[in-house]
Amino acid sequence: MTGAFQRLQESLNEAKIAATHKVNEITTMNEKIVEMWPNKDSVERSGNRLTTDSGTKVYDADHWLKVVDPSTGHHGPSLLEDQIAREKIHRFDHERIPERVVHARGAGAHGYFKLYTPIPEFSSAPVLNDTARSTPVFARFSTVAGSRGSADTVRDVRGFAVKFYTEEGNWDIVGNNIPVFFIQDAIKFPDFVHAAKPEPHNEVPQAQTAHNNFWDFQYLHSEATHMSVWAMSDRAIPRSFRMMQGFGVNTFSLINAQGERTFVKFVWTPELGVHSLVWDEALKLAGQDPDFHRKDLYEAIENGYYPKWRFGIQTVAEKDQDKFEFDILDATKLWPEDLVPVNYIGEMVLNRNVDEFFAETEQVAFCTSHVVPGIGFSDDPLLQGRNFSYFDTQITRLGVNWEQIPINRPVCPVMNFNRDGALNHRIHKGKVNYWPNRFEAVPPASHKQETDSYQEYPARVVGLKLRVNGAKFREHFAQAQLFYNSLAEYEKKHVQAALAFELSHCDEPIVYKRDIDLALAQNVANMVGGDIPKEGRQNHGRKAPGLSQTDLPAIRPSIETRRVAMIIADGFDIGVLTAVRAALKAEGATTWVIGPRRGMIFPTGVDPESGTGGLMADHHLEGQRSTMFDAIFNGRAVHWVREAFGHLKPIGALGDAVSFLQQAVVLPGVDLAADPNSDEVVISYGVVTGWKSSVGILRSLDIEPSTSV
Ligand code: HDD
C-alpha cells in the first residue's frame, strides 16, 4: 500500500515538473526560437527510428557488414560495400569545423531585449524607440586566447557578443567585458593575436598571456598599455559571465529621422553587480572544473534565475568630437563617465539555454557590420577593419551560406539575388537572378525614399591617402593611469600580483621600463627581479567613476544562484541542517551536501548499522573543492575551511564546528562567536540572508583581501 502511494506521489511530482517545464518553455519562447522550431521538430520526430542520411531505415547500426564462414562462425574482413557503415564514418570524419581563430571557447543563451526609454533624438532605429517590442537576442560569452577545449577561468578578456534579431534585420554588438582594446588599428590584429596565442615553435602556453611573445608585443606597442592594466585587473577573472559588464568598445553612430549623427558607445551592466574570483581560485578552478563559467550560466537559466543586464549608451554630439583630450575614435580610450555619463535605456534578459551546443553556440556568427537603419559606424580604424574581418572569417568557418544557418537567420524576410555557393539551403523560384529585372518593377532609386531601408550617413570625407592615425592616438598612458588610479587599494595589489605572475613566466621582464605608475613599476620589478626604477612617469592623479568594481555593486544584493557547500559528517544535526538549507533555498541559493564519502551520512541518534535514516551526500570532500562554492557552512575539513577563508568566502558554522573553525583559521579582527557552544549559526564573512559580496564584507570588516591561503 505504502509503495503504491509512493509511486502515485512520484508520478504526480513528475507530472508537476513536466507541466512547469511546459510553462517555462512557452514563456521563454521568442520569435527567433519559434522561427528555428520547425528544424528542431523534424530532427526530434525522425529520432524515433534510425535511418541513413538519405532516409532509409537501418536495422543494425552496431555491426559492420562482414563475410562470415557459416561452418565455423568466424568472420572474415569487413566489407567496404557497407554503405551504412561508410556513411556513419564519413560523417564522423568531418564533424569538426575550424574553431574561431580567437574567442574559440564560449557559451551562449537565448533571451530578449526590452527598451524602456526611446531615443528618437539620437536614432530612428525601431529597436531603440519601440518600448512595446521584445526583441529576441542570442548572447555568446567567450575567452579570447584559448582553444575550444581550454579552461573557463583563465586570466583573459571575455567576449560579450549579442545578436539582436530585430524586425529590421540582425544587429550584432560584438563586444568584450573590458571597454578598451589592445590596438588602435585593425591592421595590427594578426600580429597581436599571434603574439597572444601559444608560441609557434612549441605551441605553449595554452590560454595564457604569461609568456614572452605577449609581453614582447606589449613592450613594442605602448598603445596596449591601457588594456594590459585592465587585463591584469580582476576584470579578467570574472566570477561568472552573469557578473561582468559588456562593452561595444568601438565608437558607433546613431542616426535620427532628421539624418543627424551622434557618436555612441554601448555598455551592458549586470544587475548582479560585477564580481571576480581571486587568482588562486581561478588557477585551481581551471583544473578542478574547466567548465565553471559555462555550467554556471546553464544552471542559472535552468533554475529560472535569468541573468539580466541594463543596456546603456554614452553619446557625443558630432560637434563635440574634438573637445576631449583623447580622440573619441581611438579604441584604446574609454569615455570617462564623469565626462560622458551612461544613459541606461533598456535591458537584456537571458532566459533559455540552447538545445544543441554545436548548432547554436558554435554556429552562431557575429559581424560588427550587421547594423540596422538608425545605427551606423564611425571612422574608428579598428572598427573599419573589423567590419571586413568578421564576414570573411565566417566564410572559412561555416561556408559562404552561413547566414542561412538557423541560428544566424534574421526573423524578417530576406530578398536579394545572392545565389548558390556551398550548402545553399534556399530554393528560389523565378526566371531571373539579377536586379533590376523585368518582373520586379520598382526601380532601385525609389527605395532611397523609404525610411525603413538602410541609409548611410553622408559623412564628408576629404584628404590625402596616408598610413597614419589621428594625432591624439599617439598618447598612450593617461588613461592607463586613470584606470589604475581609480582602483581600490586591494584591486591595485591584484594588478601588481598579476603582472608579477605573468612576468615570472617570461625570460625577459620588461614591464618596469613602461611605468604607468612608479609604485606599480617598483613593486613588480622587485618581484620579478628587474631593475627597480627610481623615477617614474608623472602621474596626473585623476580618477573616474565606474572603473573600479567597487563602483559596480548589485542593484539588488542577493544570495540567489550562489552555491553553498554544507559540509557534514556522521553525527550531524539533521534538524538544524534542514532548517538552514531551507532558509538558503528560500533565498535562492543552491546547497550541496559534502560528506566524507558520497553515500549515506548518518545524523545524531541514527544507527549507521540500520542503513536508513541518513542523508545522501551530493559529493565527498575530495570530489569537490571549496573553490567551486561561494560559501561554506559547517566547515569540518581543515583544507576546505582554510582555502575558502583565503578566497574571501563566507564560512558558517554550528555547534562543535565553531571551535573547529576558530582553530582552522585565524580571523584577524573578527570575533567569530560570542558563545562557541551556541546553536546559532555563526558566519565569519557574511550573512546567510541578504548576501553581500565577500569583498564588500571584507572591506566593511577592514580586512585586507589577499590571494594567499
Ligand atoms: Fe574580434 C571574434 C570582440 C577586435 C576579428 N571578436 C570576436 C568575438 C568577440 C570579439 C566577442 C567572438 C564572437 C563570437 O562569440 O562568435 N574583437 C572583439 C572586440 C574587439 C575585436 C571587442 C575590439 C574592439 N576582432 C577585432 C579585430 C579584428 C577581429 C580588430 C580583425 C581585424 N574577432 C575577429 C575574428 C573573429 C572575432 C577573427 C573570430 C571568430 C569570429 O570573428 O567570428 O573575425
PDB file of C-alpha atoms in Angstrom, residues 123-364:
ATOM      1  CA  SER A 123      18.298  57.232 -33.574  1.00  0.00           C
ATOM      2  CA  SER A 124      15.423  56.260 -35.807  1.00  0.00           C
ATOM      3  CA  ALA A 125      16.037  52.526 -35.174  1.00  0.00           C
ATOM      4  CA  PRO A 126      12.715  50.967 -34.056  1.00  0.00           C
ATOM      5  CA  VAL A 127      14.613  48.644 -31.677  1.00  0.00           C
ATOM      6  CA  LEU A 128      15.752  51.789 -29.839  1.00  0.00           C
ATOM      7  CA  ASN A 129      12.354  53.510 -29.951  1.00  0.00           C
ATOM      8  CA  ASP A 130       9.580  50.977 -29.584  1.00  0.00           C
ATOM      9  CA  THR A 131       9.090  50.148 -25.913  1.00  0.00           C
ATOM     10  CA  ALA A 132       6.317  47.662 -26.741  1.00  0.00           C
ATOM     11  CA  ARG A 133       8.742  45.367 -28.553  1.00  0.00           C
ATOM     12  CA  SER A 134      10.517  42.394 -27.105  1.00  0.00           C
ATOM     13  CA  THR A 135      13.440  41.780 -29.436  1.00  0.00           C
ATOM     14  CA  PRO A 136      14.850  38.216 -29.410  1.00  0.00           C
ATOM     15  CA  VAL A 137      18.583  38.045 -28.726  1.00  0.00           C
ATOM     16  CA  PHE A 138      21.298  35.420 -28.639  1.00  0.00           C
ATOM     17  CA  ALA A 139      24.349  36.176 -26.482  1.00  0.00           C
ATOM     18  CA  ARG A 140      27.678  34.372 -26.562  1.00  0.00           C
ATOM     19  CA  PHE A 141      30.375  34.876 -23.910  1.00  0.00           C
ATOM     20  CA  SER A 142      33.901  33.692 -24.530  1.00  0.00           C
ATOM     21  CA  THR A 143      37.544  33.749 -23.599  1.00  0.00           C
ATOM     22  CA  VAL A 144      39.844  35.120 -26.288  1.00  0.00           C
ATOM     23  CA  ALA A 145      43.139  33.289 -26.415  1.00  0.00           C
ATOM     24  CA  GLY A 146      42.334  29.684 -25.528  1.00  0.00           C
ATOM     25  CA  SER A 147      41.272  26.862 -27.806  1.00  0.00           C
ATOM     26  CA  ARG A 148      37.764  25.399 -27.732  1.00  0.00           C
ATOM     27  CA  GLY A 149      38.766  22.883 -25.074  1.00  0.00           C
ATOM     28  CA  SER A 150      40.613  25.271 -22.773  1.00  0.00           C
ATOM     29  CA  ALA A 151      39.521  26.252 -19.264  1.00  0.00           C
ATOM     30  CA  ASP A 152      36.924  28.895 -18.461  1.00  0.00           C
ATOM     31  CA  THR A 153      38.614  30.661 -15.567  1.00  0.00           C
ATOM     32  CA  VAL A 154      41.941  31.613 -17.141  1.00  0.00           C
ATOM     33  CA  ARG A 155      43.119  35.213 -16.965  1.00  0.00           C
ATOM     34  CA  ASP A 156      41.789  36.705 -20.175  1.00  0.00           C
ATOM     35  CA  VAL A 157      39.454  39.267 -21.652  1.00  0.00           C
ATOM     36  CA  ARG A 158      35.909  37.880 -22.049  1.00  0.00           C
ATOM     37  CA  GLY A 159      33.931  38.270 -25.266  1.00  0.00           C
ATOM     38  CA  PHE A 160      30.391  39.593 -24.889  1.00  0.00           C
ATOM     39  CA  ALA A 161      28.625  39.267 -28.235  1.00  0.00           C
ATOM     40  CA  VAL A 162      24.910  39.925 -28.657  1.00  0.00           C
ATOM     41  CA  LYS A 163      22.812  39.315 -31.747  1.00  0.00           C
ATOM     42  CA  PHE A 164      19.507  41.221 -31.816  1.00  0.00           C
ATOM     43  CA  TYR A 165      17.007  39.613 -34.189  1.00  0.00           C
ATOM     44  CA  THR A 166      15.142  42.846 -34.939  1.00  0.00           C
ATOM     45  CA  GLU A 167      12.241  43.183 -37.348  1.00  0.00           C
ATOM     46  CA  GLU A 168      14.540  45.327 -39.497  1.00  0.00           C
ATOM     47  CA  GLY A 169      17.320  42.729 -39.653  1.00  0.00           C
ATOM     48  CA  ASN A 170      20.056  41.404 -37.394  1.00  0.00           C
ATOM     49  CA  TRP A 171      22.054  43.844 -35.307  1.00  0.00           C
ATOM     50  CA  ASP A 172      25.207  42.496 -33.659  1.00  0.00           C
ATOM     51  CA  ILE A 173      27.118  44.176 -30.844  1.00  0.00           C
ATOM     52  CA  VAL A 174      30.346  42.184 -30.732  1.00  0.00           C
ATOM     53  CA  GLY A 175      31.923  43.410 -27.539  1.00  0.00           C
ATOM     54  CA  ASN A 176      34.167  42.487 -24.628  1.00  0.00           C
ATOM     55  CA  ASN A 177      33.959  42.769 -20.842  1.00  0.00           C
ATOM     56  CA  ILE A 178      36.684  45.428 -20.960  1.00  0.00           C
ATOM     57  CA  PRO A 179      35.874  48.821 -22.521  1.00  0.00           C
ATOM     58  CA  VAL A 180      39.111  49.329 -24.463  1.00  0.00           C
ATOM     59  CA  PHE A 181      41.252  47.323 -26.843  1.00  0.00           C
ATOM     60  CA  PHE A 182      44.959  46.477 -27.146  1.00  0.00           C
ATOM     61  CA  ILE A 183      45.491  48.066 -30.548  1.00  0.00           C
ATOM     62  CA  GLN A 184      44.238  51.115 -32.413  1.00  0.00           C
ATOM     63  CA  ASP A 185      44.376  49.951 -35.994  1.00  0.00           C
ATOM     64  CA  ALA A 186      42.878  46.739 -37.380  1.00  0.00           C
ATOM     65  CA  ILE A 187      45.983  46.050 -39.456  1.00  0.00           C
ATOM     66  CA  LYS A 188      47.753  45.146 -36.168  1.00  0.00           C
ATOM     67  CA  PHE A 189      45.232  42.436 -35.230  1.00  0.00           C
ATOM     68  CA  PRO A 190      47.042  39.427 -36.745  1.00  0.00           C
ATOM     69  CA  ASP A 191      50.307  40.468 -35.012  1.00  0.00           C
ATOM     70  CA  PHE A 192      48.551  40.967 -31.730  1.00  0.00           C
ATOM     71  CA  VAL A 193      46.705  37.642 -31.868  1.00  0.00           C
ATOM     72  CA  HIS A 194      49.820  35.739 -32.943  1.00  0.00           C
ATOM     73  CA  ALA A 195      51.706  37.248 -30.002  1.00  0.00           C
ATOM     74  CA  ALA A 196      48.945  36.375 -27.530  1.00  0.00           C
ATOM     75  CA  LYS A 197      48.312  32.818 -28.725  1.00  0.00           C
ATOM     76  CA  PRO A 198      50.680  29.917 -27.988  1.00  0.00           C
ATOM     77  CA  GLU A 199      54.194  30.428 -29.346  1.00  0.00           C
ATOM     78  CA  PRO A 200      54.817  28.957 -32.798  1.00  0.00           C
ATOM     79  CA  HIS A 201      57.787  26.716 -32.054  1.00  0.00           C
ATOM     80  CA  ASN A 202      56.175  24.597 -29.319  1.00  0.00           C
ATOM     81  CA  GLU A 203      52.524  25.702 -29.097  1.00  0.00           C
ATOM     82  CA  VAL A 204      52.938  26.759 -25.479  1.00  0.00           C
ATOM     83  CA  PRO A 205      51.253  28.144 -23.392  1.00  0.00           C
ATOM     84  CA  GLN A 206      47.558  27.379 -23.744  1.00  0.00           C
ATOM     85  CA  ALA A 207      45.054  30.138 -22.925  1.00  0.00           C
ATOM     86  CA  GLN A 208      47.565  32.377 -21.181  1.00  0.00           C
ATOM     87  CA  THR A 209      49.254  35.680 -21.793  1.00  0.00           C
ATOM     88  CA  ALA A 210      52.005  34.734 -19.334  1.00  0.00           C
ATOM     89  CA  HIS A 211      54.680  34.258 -21.957  1.00  0.00           C
ATOM     90  CA  ASN A 212      57.470  36.131 -23.765  1.00  0.00           C
ATOM     91  CA  ASN A 213      55.675  36.890 -27.010  1.00  0.00           C
ATOM     92  CA  PHE A 214      52.693  38.568 -25.425  1.00  0.00           C
ATOM     93  CA  TRP A 215      54.813  40.834 -23.229  1.00  0.00           C
ATOM     94  CA  ASP A 216      57.251  41.465 -26.058  1.00  0.00           C
ATOM     95  CA  PHE A 217      54.300  42.727 -28.094  1.00  0.00           C
ATOM     96  CA  GLN A 218      53.159  44.925 -25.195  1.00  0.00           C
ATOM     97  CA  TYR A 219      56.585  46.455 -24.862  1.00  0.00           C
ATOM     98  CA  LEU A 220      56.743  47.262 -28.550  1.00  0.00           C
ATOM     99  CA  HIS A 221      53.214  48.721 -28.602  1.00  0.00           C
ATOM    100  CA  SER A 222      52.705  51.215 -25.822  1.00  0.00           C
ATOM    101  CA  GLU A 223      49.148  51.724 -27.096  1.00  0.00           C
ATOM    102  CA  ALA A 224      48.436  48.339 -25.468  1.00  0.00           C
ATOM    103  CA  THR A 225      49.356  49.641 -22.004  1.00  0.00           C
ATOM    104  CA  HIS A 226      45.857  50.755 -21.047  1.00  0.00           C
ATOM    105  CA  MET A 227      44.147  47.473 -21.877  1.00  0.00           C
ATOM    106  CA  SER A 228      47.013  45.467 -20.394  1.00  0.00           C
ATOM    107  CA  VAL A 229      46.330  47.012 -16.997  1.00  0.00           C
ATOM    108  CA  TRP A 230      42.654  46.050 -17.369  1.00  0.00           C
ATOM    109  CA  ALA A 231      43.698  42.534 -18.384  1.00  0.00           C
ATOM    110  CA  MET A 232      45.848  42.284 -15.236  1.00  0.00           C
ATOM    111  CA  SER A 233      42.971  43.506 -13.073  1.00  0.00           C
ATOM    112  CA  ASP A 234      40.186  41.457 -11.514  1.00  0.00           C
ATOM    113  CA  ARG A 235      38.048  42.083 -14.614  1.00  0.00           C
ATOM    114  CA  ALA A 236      39.988  39.350 -16.394  1.00  0.00           C
ATOM    115  CA  ILE A 237      38.999  36.666 -13.865  1.00  0.00           C
ATOM    116  CA  PRO A 238      35.209  37.094 -13.558  1.00  0.00           C
ATOM    117  CA  ARG A 239      33.230  35.031 -11.044  1.00  0.00           C
ATOM    118  CA  SER A 240      30.590  34.412 -13.680  1.00  0.00           C
ATOM    119  CA  PHE A 241      29.557  35.557 -17.139  1.00  0.00           C
ATOM    120  CA  ARG A 242      26.453  36.785 -15.326  1.00  0.00           C
ATOM    121  CA  MET A 243      28.550  39.153 -13.234  1.00  0.00           C
ATOM    122  CA  MET A 244      30.519  41.030 -15.834  1.00  0.00           C
ATOM    123  CA  GLN A 245      29.939  44.167 -17.880  1.00  0.00           C
ATOM    124  CA  GLY A 246      29.902  44.192 -21.658  1.00  0.00           C
ATOM    125  CA  PHE A 247      31.180  46.997 -23.870  1.00  0.00           C
ATOM    126  CA  GLY A 248      30.804  47.542 -27.611  1.00  0.00           C
ATOM    127  CA  VAL A 249      34.317  49.083 -27.305  1.00  0.00           C
ATOM    128  CA  ASN A 250      34.302  50.755 -30.710  1.00  0.00           C
ATOM    129  CA  THR A 251      32.624  54.065 -31.405  1.00  0.00           C
ATOM    130  CA  PHE A 252      29.476  53.625 -33.473  1.00  0.00           C
ATOM    131  CA  SER A 253      26.992  56.250 -34.596  1.00  0.00           C
ATOM    132  CA  LEU A 254      23.289  56.754 -34.154  1.00  0.00           C
ATOM    133  CA  ILE A 255      21.346  58.464 -36.927  1.00  0.00           C
ATOM    134  CA  ASN A 256      17.975  60.095 -36.252  1.00  0.00           C
ATOM    135  CA  ALA A 257      14.996  60.626 -38.559  1.00  0.00           C
ATOM    136  CA  GLN A 258      16.348  64.072 -39.472  1.00  0.00           C
ATOM    137  CA  GLY A 259      19.552  62.449 -40.710  1.00  0.00           C
ATOM    138  CA  GLU A 260      21.683  63.818 -37.842  1.00  0.00           C
ATOM    139  CA  ARG A 261      24.534  61.772 -36.438  1.00  0.00           C
ATOM    140  CA  THR A 262      25.617  61.243 -32.824  1.00  0.00           C
ATOM    141  CA  PHE A 263      28.629  59.171 -31.771  1.00  0.00           C
ATOM    142  CA  VAL A 264      27.838  56.371 -29.359  1.00  0.00           C
ATOM    143  CA  LYS A 265      29.381  53.679 -27.187  1.00  0.00           C
ATOM    144  CA  PHE A 266      27.284  50.751 -25.942  1.00  0.00           C
ATOM    145  CA  VAL A 267      27.520  49.248 -22.463  1.00  0.00           C
ATOM    146  CA  TRP A 268      25.891  46.332 -20.624  1.00  0.00           C
ATOM    147  CA  THR A 269      25.896  46.378 -16.814  1.00  0.00           C
ATOM    148  CA  PRO A 270      24.803  43.260 -14.899  1.00  0.00           C
ATOM    149  CA  GLU A 271      22.080  43.555 -12.290  1.00  0.00           C
ATOM    150  CA  LEU A 272      24.044  41.144 -10.108  1.00  0.00           C
ATOM    151  CA  GLY A 273      26.954  43.573  -9.906  1.00  0.00           C
ATOM    152  CA  VAL A 274      30.494  42.988 -11.177  1.00  0.00           C
ATOM    153  CA  HIS A 275      32.365  40.309  -9.225  1.00  0.00           C
ATOM    154  CA  SER A 276      35.544  38.358  -9.697  1.00  0.00           C
ATOM    155  CA  LEU A 277      37.308  35.273  -8.498  1.00  0.00           C
ATOM    156  CA  VAL A 278      40.596  35.657  -6.701  1.00  0.00           C
ATOM    157  CA  TRP A 279      43.595  34.495  -8.687  1.00  0.00           C
ATOM    158  CA  ASP A 280      44.294  31.410  -6.601  1.00  0.00           C
ATOM    159  CA  GLU A 281      40.694  30.280  -7.088  1.00  0.00           C
ATOM    160  CA  ALA A 282      40.840  30.909 -10.824  1.00  0.00           C
ATOM    161  CA  LEU A 283      44.048  28.904 -11.141  1.00  0.00           C
ATOM    162  CA  LYS A 284      42.658  25.966  -9.194  1.00  0.00           C
ATOM    163  CA  LEU A 285      39.288  26.004 -10.923  1.00  0.00           C
ATOM    164  CA  ALA A 286      40.984  25.814 -14.304  1.00  0.00           C
ATOM    165  CA  GLY A 287      41.991  22.291 -13.289  1.00  0.00           C
ATOM    166  CA  GLN A 288      39.175  21.345 -10.945  1.00  0.00           C
ATOM    167  CA  ASP A 289      36.274  22.478 -13.096  1.00  0.00           C
ATOM    168  CA  PRO A 290      37.308  23.781 -16.522  1.00  0.00           C
ATOM    169  CA  ASP A 291      33.635  24.351 -17.398  1.00  0.00           C
ATOM    170  CA  PHE A 292      32.961  26.531 -14.364  1.00  0.00           C
ATOM    171  CA  HIS A 293      31.546  29.502 -16.294  1.00  0.00           C
ATOM    172  CA  ARG A 294      29.513  27.654 -18.873  1.00  0.00           C
ATOM    173  CA  LYS A 295      27.962  25.460 -16.190  1.00  0.00           C
ATOM    174  CA  ASP A 296      27.189  28.496 -14.073  1.00  0.00           C
ATOM    175  CA  LEU A 297      25.297  30.178 -16.914  1.00  0.00           C
ATOM    176  CA  TYR A 298      23.475  27.000 -17.870  1.00  0.00           C
ATOM    177  CA  GLU A 299      22.457  26.150 -14.310  1.00  0.00           C
ATOM    178  CA  ALA A 300      21.235  29.646 -13.502  1.00  0.00           C
ATOM    179  CA  ILE A 301      18.970  29.659 -16.543  1.00  0.00           C
ATOM    180  CA  GLU A 302      17.751  26.098 -15.942  1.00  0.00           C
ATOM    181  CA  ASN A 303      16.887  27.058 -12.358  1.00  0.00           C
ATOM    182  CA  GLY A 304      14.882  30.061 -13.551  1.00  0.00           C
ATOM    183  CA  TYR A 305      17.348  32.734 -12.370  1.00  0.00           C
ATOM    184  CA  TYR A 306      17.587  34.609 -15.605  1.00  0.00           C
ATOM    185  CA  PRO A 307      20.627  36.871 -15.830  1.00  0.00           C
ATOM    186  CA  LYS A 308      19.837  40.459 -16.641  1.00  0.00           C
ATOM    187  CA  TRP A 309      21.911  43.383 -17.896  1.00  0.00           C
ATOM    188  CA  ARG A 310      20.938  47.035 -18.222  1.00  0.00           C
ATOM    189  CA  PHE A 311      21.749  48.432 -21.639  1.00  0.00           C
ATOM    190  CA  GLY A 312      23.342  51.864 -21.682  1.00  0.00           C
ATOM    191  CA  ILE A 313      24.585  54.374 -24.224  1.00  0.00           C
ATOM    192  CA  GLN A 314      27.213  57.076 -23.970  1.00  0.00           C
ATOM    193  CA  THR A 315      26.671  59.730 -26.609  1.00  0.00           C
ATOM    194  CA  VAL A 316      28.829  62.516 -28.002  1.00  0.00           C
ATOM    195  CA  ALA A 317      27.352  65.060 -30.402  1.00  0.00           C
ATOM    196  CA  GLU A 318      29.097  65.400 -33.734  1.00  0.00           C
ATOM    197  CA  LYS A 319      30.094  68.993 -32.924  1.00  0.00           C
ATOM    198  CA  ASP A 320      31.868  67.799 -29.745  1.00  0.00           C
ATOM    199  CA  GLN A 321      34.016  65.217 -31.499  1.00  0.00           C
ATOM    200  CA  ASP A 322      37.247  67.159 -30.881  1.00  0.00           C
ATOM    201  CA  LYS A 323      36.568  68.557 -27.440  1.00  0.00           C
ATOM    202  CA  PHE A 324      38.264  65.761 -25.441  1.00  0.00           C
ATOM    203  CA  GLU A 325      41.966  65.321 -24.749  1.00  0.00           C
ATOM    204  CA  PHE A 326      41.656  61.865 -26.350  1.00  0.00           C
ATOM    205  CA  ASP A 327      40.318  61.004 -29.794  1.00  0.00           C
ATOM    206  CA  ILE A 328      36.814  59.563 -29.439  1.00  0.00           C
ATOM    207  CA  LEU A 329      37.546  57.212 -32.350  1.00  0.00           C
ATOM    208  CA  ASP A 330      40.518  55.592 -30.587  1.00  0.00           C
ATOM    209  CA  ALA A 331      39.504  52.155 -29.257  1.00  0.00           C
ATOM    210  CA  THR A 332      42.319  52.177 -26.685  1.00  0.00           C
ATOM    211  CA  LYS A 333      40.495  55.018 -24.882  1.00  0.00           C
ATOM    212  CA  LEU A 334      37.279  54.903 -22.906  1.00  0.00           C
ATOM    213  CA  TRP A 335      34.905  57.793 -22.418  1.00  0.00           C
ATOM    214  CA  PRO A 336      35.149  58.512 -18.670  1.00  0.00           C
ATOM    215  CA  GLU A 337      31.695  58.504 -17.137  1.00  0.00           C
ATOM    216  CA  ASP A 338      32.212  61.848 -15.393  1.00  0.00           C
ATOM    217  CA  LEU A 339      32.706  63.409 -18.841  1.00  0.00           C
ATOM    218  CA  VAL A 340      30.170  61.307 -20.772  1.00  0.00           C
ATOM    219  CA  PRO A 341      27.591  59.726 -18.452  1.00  0.00           C
ATOM    220  CA  VAL A 342      25.963  56.402 -19.256  1.00  0.00           C
ATOM    221  CA  ASN A 343      22.269  56.646 -20.050  1.00  0.00           C
ATOM    222  CA  TYR A 344      20.604  53.288 -19.340  1.00  0.00           C
ATOM    223  CA  ILE A 345      17.727  52.826 -21.781  1.00  0.00           C
ATOM    224  CA  GLY A 346      16.867  49.116 -21.817  1.00  0.00           C
ATOM    225  CA  GLU A 347      17.649  45.658 -20.560  1.00  0.00           C
ATOM    226  CA  MET A 348      18.593  42.202 -21.780  1.00  0.00           C
ATOM    227  CA  VAL A 349      17.418  39.024 -20.085  1.00  0.00           C
ATOM    228  CA  LEU A 350      18.753  35.567 -20.969  1.00  0.00           C
ATOM    229  CA  ASN A 351      16.060  33.014 -20.266  1.00  0.00           C
ATOM    230  CA  ARG A 352      16.648  29.965 -22.414  1.00  0.00           C
ATOM    231  CA  ASN A 353      19.528  27.580 -22.836  1.00  0.00           C
ATOM    232  CA  VAL A 354      20.397  26.198 -26.221  1.00  0.00           C
ATOM    233  CA  ASP A 355      19.109  22.768 -27.218  1.00  0.00           C
ATOM    234  CA  GLU A 356      22.253  21.836 -29.102  1.00  0.00           C
ATOM    235  CA  PHE A 357      25.591  23.472 -28.429  1.00  0.00           C
ATOM    236  CA  PHE A 358      27.075  22.970 -31.891  1.00  0.00           C
ATOM    237  CA  ALA A 359      24.031  24.023 -33.903  1.00  0.00           C
ATOM    238  CA  GLU A 360      23.513  27.166 -31.874  1.00  0.00           C
ATOM    239  CA  THR A 361      26.524  28.326 -29.838  1.00  0.00           C
ATOM    240  CA  GLU A 362      29.195  27.038 -32.197  1.00  0.00           C
ATOM    241  CA  GLN A 363      27.478  28.030 -35.410  1.00  0.00           C
ATOM    242  CA  VAL A 364      26.316  31.448 -34.313  1.00  0.00           C
TER     243      VAL A 364
END
